[in-house]
N, CA, C and O of each residue as an XYZ file, in Angstrom:
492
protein
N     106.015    134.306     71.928
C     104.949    133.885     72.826
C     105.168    134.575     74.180
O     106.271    134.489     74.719
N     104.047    135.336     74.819
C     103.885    135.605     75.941
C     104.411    134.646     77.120
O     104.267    133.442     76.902
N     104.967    134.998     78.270
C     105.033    133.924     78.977
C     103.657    134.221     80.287
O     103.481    133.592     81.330
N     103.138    134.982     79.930
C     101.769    134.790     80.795
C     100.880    133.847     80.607
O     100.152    133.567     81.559
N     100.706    133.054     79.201
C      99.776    131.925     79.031
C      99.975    131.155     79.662
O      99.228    130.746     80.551
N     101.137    130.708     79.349
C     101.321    129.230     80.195
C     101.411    129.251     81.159
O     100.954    128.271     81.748
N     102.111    130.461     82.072
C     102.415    130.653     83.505
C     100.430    130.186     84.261
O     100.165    129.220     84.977
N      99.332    131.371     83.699
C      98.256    131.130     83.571
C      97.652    129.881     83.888
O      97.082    129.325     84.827
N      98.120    129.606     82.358
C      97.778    127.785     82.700
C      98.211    127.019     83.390
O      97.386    126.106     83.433
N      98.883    126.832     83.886
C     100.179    126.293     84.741
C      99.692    126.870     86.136
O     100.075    126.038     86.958
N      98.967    127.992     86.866
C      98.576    128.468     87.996
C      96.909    127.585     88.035
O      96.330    127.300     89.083
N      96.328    127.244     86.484
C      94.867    126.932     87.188
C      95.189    125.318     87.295
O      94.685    124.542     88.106
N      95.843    125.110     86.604
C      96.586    123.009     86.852
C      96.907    123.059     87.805
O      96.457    122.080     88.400
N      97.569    123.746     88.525
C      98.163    123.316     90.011
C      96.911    123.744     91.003
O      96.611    123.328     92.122
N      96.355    124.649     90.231
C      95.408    125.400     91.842
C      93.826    124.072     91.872
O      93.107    123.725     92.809
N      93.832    123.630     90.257
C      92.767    122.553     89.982
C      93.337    120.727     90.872
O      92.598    119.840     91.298
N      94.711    120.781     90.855
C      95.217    119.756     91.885
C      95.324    119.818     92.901
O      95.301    118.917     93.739
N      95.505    121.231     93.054
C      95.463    121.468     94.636
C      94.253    121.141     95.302
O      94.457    120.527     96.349
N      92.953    121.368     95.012
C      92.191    121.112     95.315
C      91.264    119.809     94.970
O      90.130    119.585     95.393
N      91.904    119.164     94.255
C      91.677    117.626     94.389
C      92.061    116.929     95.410
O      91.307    116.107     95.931
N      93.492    117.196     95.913
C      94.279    116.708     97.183
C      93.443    116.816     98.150
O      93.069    115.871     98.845
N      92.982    118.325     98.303
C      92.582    119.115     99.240
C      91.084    118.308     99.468
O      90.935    117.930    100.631
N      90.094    118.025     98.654
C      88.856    117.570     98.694
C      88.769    116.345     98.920
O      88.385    115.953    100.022
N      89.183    115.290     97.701
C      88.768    114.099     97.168
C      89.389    113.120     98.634
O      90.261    113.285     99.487
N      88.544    112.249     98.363
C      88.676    111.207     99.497
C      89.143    109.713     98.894
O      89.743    108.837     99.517
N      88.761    109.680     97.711
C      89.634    108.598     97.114
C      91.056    108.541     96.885
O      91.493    109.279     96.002
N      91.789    107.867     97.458
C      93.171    107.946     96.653
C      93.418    107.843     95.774
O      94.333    108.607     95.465
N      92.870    106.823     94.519
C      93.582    107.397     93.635
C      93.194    108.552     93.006
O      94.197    109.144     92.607
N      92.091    109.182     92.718
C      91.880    110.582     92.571
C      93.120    111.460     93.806
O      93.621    112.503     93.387
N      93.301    111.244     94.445
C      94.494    112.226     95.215
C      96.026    112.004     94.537
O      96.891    112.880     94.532
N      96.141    111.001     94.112
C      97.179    110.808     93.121
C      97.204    111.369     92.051
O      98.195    111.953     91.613
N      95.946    111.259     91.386
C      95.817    111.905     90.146
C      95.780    113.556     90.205
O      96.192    114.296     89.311
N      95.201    113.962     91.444
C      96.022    115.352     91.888
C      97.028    115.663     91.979
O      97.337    116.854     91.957
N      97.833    114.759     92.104
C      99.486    115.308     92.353
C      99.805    114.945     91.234
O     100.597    115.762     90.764
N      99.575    114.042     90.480
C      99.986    114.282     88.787
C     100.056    115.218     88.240
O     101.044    115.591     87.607
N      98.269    116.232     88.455
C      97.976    117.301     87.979
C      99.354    118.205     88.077
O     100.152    118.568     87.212
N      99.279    118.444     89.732
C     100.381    119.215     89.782
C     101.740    118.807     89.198
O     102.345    119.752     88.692
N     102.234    117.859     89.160
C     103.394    117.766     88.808
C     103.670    118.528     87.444
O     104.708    119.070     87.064
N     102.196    118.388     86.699
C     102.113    118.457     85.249
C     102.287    120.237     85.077
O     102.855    120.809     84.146
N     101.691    120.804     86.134
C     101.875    122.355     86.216
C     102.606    122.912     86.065
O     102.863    123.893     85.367
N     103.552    121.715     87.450
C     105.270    122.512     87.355
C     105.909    122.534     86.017
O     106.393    123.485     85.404
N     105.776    120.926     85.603
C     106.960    120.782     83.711
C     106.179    121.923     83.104
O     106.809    122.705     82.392
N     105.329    122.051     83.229
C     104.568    123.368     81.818
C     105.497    124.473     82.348
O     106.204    124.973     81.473
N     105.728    125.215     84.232
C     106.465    125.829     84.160
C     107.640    126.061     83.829
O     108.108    127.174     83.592
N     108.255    124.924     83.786
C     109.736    124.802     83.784
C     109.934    124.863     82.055
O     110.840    125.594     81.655
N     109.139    124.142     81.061
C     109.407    124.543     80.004
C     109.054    126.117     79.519
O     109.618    126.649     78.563
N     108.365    126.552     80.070
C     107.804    128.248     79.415
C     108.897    128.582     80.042
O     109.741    128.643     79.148
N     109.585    128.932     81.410
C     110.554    129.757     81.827
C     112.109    129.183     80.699
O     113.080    129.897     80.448
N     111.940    128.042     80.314
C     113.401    127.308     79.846
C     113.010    127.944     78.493
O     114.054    128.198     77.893
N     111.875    128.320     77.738
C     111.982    128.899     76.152
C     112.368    130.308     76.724
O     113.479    130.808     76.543
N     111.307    130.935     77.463
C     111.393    132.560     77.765
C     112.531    133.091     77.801
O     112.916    134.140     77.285
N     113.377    131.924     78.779
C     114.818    132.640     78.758
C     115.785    132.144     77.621
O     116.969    132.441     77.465
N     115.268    131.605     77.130
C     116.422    131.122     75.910
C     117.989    130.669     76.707
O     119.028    131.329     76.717
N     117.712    129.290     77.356
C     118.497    128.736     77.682
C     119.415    127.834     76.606
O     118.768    126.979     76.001
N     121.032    127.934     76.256
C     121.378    127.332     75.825
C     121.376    125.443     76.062
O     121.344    124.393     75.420
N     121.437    125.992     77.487
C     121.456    123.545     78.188
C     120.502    123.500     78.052
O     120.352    122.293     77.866
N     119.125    124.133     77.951
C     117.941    123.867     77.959
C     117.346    123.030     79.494
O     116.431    122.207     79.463
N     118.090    123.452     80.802
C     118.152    123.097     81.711
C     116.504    122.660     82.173
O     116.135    121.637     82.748
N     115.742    123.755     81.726
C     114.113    123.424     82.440
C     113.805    122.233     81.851
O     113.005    121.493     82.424
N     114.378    121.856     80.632
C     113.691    120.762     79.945
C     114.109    119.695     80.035
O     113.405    118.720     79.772
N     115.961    119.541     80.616
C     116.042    118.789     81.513
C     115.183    118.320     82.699
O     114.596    117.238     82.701
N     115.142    119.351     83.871
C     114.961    119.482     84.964
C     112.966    118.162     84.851
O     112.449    117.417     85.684
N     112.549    118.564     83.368
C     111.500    118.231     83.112
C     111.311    116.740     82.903
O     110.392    116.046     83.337
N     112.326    116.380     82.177
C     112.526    115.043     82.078
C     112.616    113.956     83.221
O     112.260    112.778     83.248
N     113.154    114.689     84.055
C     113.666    114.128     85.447
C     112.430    113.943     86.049
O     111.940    112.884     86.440
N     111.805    115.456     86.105
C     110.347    115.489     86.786
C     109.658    114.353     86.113
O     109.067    113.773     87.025
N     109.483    113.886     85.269
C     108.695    113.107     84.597
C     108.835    111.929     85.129
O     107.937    111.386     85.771
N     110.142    111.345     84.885
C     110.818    110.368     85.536
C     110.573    110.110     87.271
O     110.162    108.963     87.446
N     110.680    110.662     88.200
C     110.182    110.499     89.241
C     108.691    111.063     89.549
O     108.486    111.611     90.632
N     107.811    110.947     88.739
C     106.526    111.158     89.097
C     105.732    109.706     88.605
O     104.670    109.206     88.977
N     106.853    109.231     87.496
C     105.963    107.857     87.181
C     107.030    107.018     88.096
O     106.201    106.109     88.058
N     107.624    106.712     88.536
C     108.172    106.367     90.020
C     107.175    106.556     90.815
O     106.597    105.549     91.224
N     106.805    107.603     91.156
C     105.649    107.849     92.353
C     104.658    107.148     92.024
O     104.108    106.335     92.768
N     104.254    107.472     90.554
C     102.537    106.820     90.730
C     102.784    105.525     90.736
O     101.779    105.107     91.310
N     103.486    104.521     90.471
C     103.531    103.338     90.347
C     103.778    102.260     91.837
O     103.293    101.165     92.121
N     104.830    103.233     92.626
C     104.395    103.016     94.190
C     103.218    103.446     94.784
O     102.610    102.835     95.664
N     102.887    104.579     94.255
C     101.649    105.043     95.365
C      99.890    104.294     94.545
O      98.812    104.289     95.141
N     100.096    103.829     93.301
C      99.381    102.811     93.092
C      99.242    101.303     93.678
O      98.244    100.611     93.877
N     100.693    101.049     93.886
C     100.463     99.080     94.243
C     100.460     99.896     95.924
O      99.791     99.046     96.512
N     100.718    100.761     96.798
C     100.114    100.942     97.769
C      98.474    101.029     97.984
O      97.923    100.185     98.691
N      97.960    101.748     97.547
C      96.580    101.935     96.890
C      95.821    100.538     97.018
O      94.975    100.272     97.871
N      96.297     99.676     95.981
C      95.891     98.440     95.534
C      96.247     97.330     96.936
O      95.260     96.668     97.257
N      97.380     97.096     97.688
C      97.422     97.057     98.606
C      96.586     96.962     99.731
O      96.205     95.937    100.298
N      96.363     98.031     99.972
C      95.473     98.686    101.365
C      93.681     98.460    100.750
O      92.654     98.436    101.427
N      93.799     98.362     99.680
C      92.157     98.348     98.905
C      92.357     96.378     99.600
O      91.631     95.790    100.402
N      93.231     96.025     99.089
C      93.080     93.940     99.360
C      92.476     94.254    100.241
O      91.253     94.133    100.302
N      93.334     94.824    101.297
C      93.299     94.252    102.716
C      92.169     94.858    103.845
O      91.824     94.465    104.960
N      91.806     95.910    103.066
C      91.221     96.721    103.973
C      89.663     96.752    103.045
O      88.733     97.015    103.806
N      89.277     96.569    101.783
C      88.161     97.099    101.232
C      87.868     97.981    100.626
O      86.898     98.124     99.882
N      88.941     98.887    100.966
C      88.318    100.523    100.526
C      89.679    101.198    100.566
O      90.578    101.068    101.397
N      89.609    102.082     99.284
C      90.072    103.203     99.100
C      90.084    104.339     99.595
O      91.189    104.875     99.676
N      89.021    105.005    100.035
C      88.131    105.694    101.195
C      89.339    106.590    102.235
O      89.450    106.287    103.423
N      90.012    107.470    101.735
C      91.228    108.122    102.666
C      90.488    108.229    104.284
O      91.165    107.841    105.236
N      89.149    108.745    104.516
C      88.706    108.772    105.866
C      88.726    107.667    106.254
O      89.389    107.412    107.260
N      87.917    106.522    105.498
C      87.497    105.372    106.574
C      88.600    104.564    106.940
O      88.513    103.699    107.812
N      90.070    104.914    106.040
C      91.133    104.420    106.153
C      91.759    105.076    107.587
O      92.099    104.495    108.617
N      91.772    106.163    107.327
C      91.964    106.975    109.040
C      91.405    106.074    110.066
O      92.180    105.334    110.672
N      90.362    106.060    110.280
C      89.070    105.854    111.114
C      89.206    103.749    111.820
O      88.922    103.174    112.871
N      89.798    103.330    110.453
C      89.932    102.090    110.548
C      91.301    101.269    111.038
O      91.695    100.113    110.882
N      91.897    102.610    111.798
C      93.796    102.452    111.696
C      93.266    101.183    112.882
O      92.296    101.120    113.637
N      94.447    100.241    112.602
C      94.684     99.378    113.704
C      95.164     99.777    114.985
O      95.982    100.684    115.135
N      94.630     99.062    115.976
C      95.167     99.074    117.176
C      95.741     99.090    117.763
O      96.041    100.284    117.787
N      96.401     98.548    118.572
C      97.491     97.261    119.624
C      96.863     96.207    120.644
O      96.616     96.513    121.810
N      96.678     95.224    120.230
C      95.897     94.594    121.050
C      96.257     94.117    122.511
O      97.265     94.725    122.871
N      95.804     93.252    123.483
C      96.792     92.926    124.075
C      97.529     91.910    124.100
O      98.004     91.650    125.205
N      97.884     91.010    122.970
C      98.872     90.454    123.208
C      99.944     91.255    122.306
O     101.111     90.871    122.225
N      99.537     92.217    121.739
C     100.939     93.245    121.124
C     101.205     94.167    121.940
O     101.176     95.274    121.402
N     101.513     94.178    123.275
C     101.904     95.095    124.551
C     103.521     94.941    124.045
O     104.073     93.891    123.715
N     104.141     96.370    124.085
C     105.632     96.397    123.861
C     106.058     95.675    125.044
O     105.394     95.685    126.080
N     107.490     94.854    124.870
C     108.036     94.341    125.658
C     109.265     95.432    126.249
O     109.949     96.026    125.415
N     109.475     95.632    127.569
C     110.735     96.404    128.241
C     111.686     95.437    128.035
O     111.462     94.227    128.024
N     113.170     96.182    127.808
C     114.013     95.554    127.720
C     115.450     96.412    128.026
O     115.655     97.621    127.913
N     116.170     95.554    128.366
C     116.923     96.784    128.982
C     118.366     96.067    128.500
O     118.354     94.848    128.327
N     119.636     96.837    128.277
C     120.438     96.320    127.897
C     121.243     95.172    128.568
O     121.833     94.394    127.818
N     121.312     95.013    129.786
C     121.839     94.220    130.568
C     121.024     92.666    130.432
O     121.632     91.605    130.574
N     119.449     92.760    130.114
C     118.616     91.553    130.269
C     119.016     91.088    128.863
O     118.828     89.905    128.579
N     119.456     91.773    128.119
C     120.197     90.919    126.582
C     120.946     89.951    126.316
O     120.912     88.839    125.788
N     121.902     90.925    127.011
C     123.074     89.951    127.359
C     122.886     88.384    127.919
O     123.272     87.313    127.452
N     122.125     88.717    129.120
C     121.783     87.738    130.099
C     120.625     86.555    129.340
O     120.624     85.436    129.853
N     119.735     86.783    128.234
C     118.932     85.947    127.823
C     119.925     85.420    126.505
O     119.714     84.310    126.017
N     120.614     85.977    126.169
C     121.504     85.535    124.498
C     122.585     84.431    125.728
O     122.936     83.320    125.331
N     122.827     84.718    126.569
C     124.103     83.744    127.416
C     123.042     82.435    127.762
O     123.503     81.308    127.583
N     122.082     82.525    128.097
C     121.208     81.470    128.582
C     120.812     80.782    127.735
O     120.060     79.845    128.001
């Protein structure tokens, strides 16, 4: 087998996630972009791990792992998702920008200085 197919394929999966990231305004569609990609890379890592005829079969390691911390990712960056959807309404990556909280004024940082520490923990 050529290793141009998959490399190929593996360039339009990542360049097709890339531009999901790049566009989509929903999160979880932006997740599901970085899946894409993730999915690009293991295709690379297995075509380079046959091509070279690795005895450890290291890419296919390296793949497993990848696998392993990408469903790690989606599973945080889902109950985040789900999260911010409770509380906020929307999924919506702009209106999420747009809607960042404030500081109001009774959340004015308090000054504090090391000496007034001391002096309020003794009192």
């Amino acid at each position: 087998m050529h290793l141009a197919y998959p490399a190929v394929l593996a360039a339009l999966l990542f360049c097709t996630g890339l531009y999901g990231v790049l566009a989509r305004r929903n999160a979880i569609l932006v997740l599901m972009s970085v899946e894409l990609m993730l999915n690009a890379v293991n295709l690379n890592l297995v075509a380079f791990d046959v091509w070279l005829r690795d005895a450890l079969h290291a890419g296919q390691a390296l793949t497993l792992f990848t696998i392993a911390i990408a469903a790690a990712e989606i599973g945080i960056g889902l109950a985040i998702v789900l999260m911010v959807y409770r509380s906020r309404g929307t999924a919506d990556i702009d209106k999420l920008r747009d809607n960042a909280e404030t500081a109001g004024p009774d959340d004015a940082p308090v000054a504090r200085t090391g000496t007034g520490e001391k002096a309020q923990a003794t009192a």
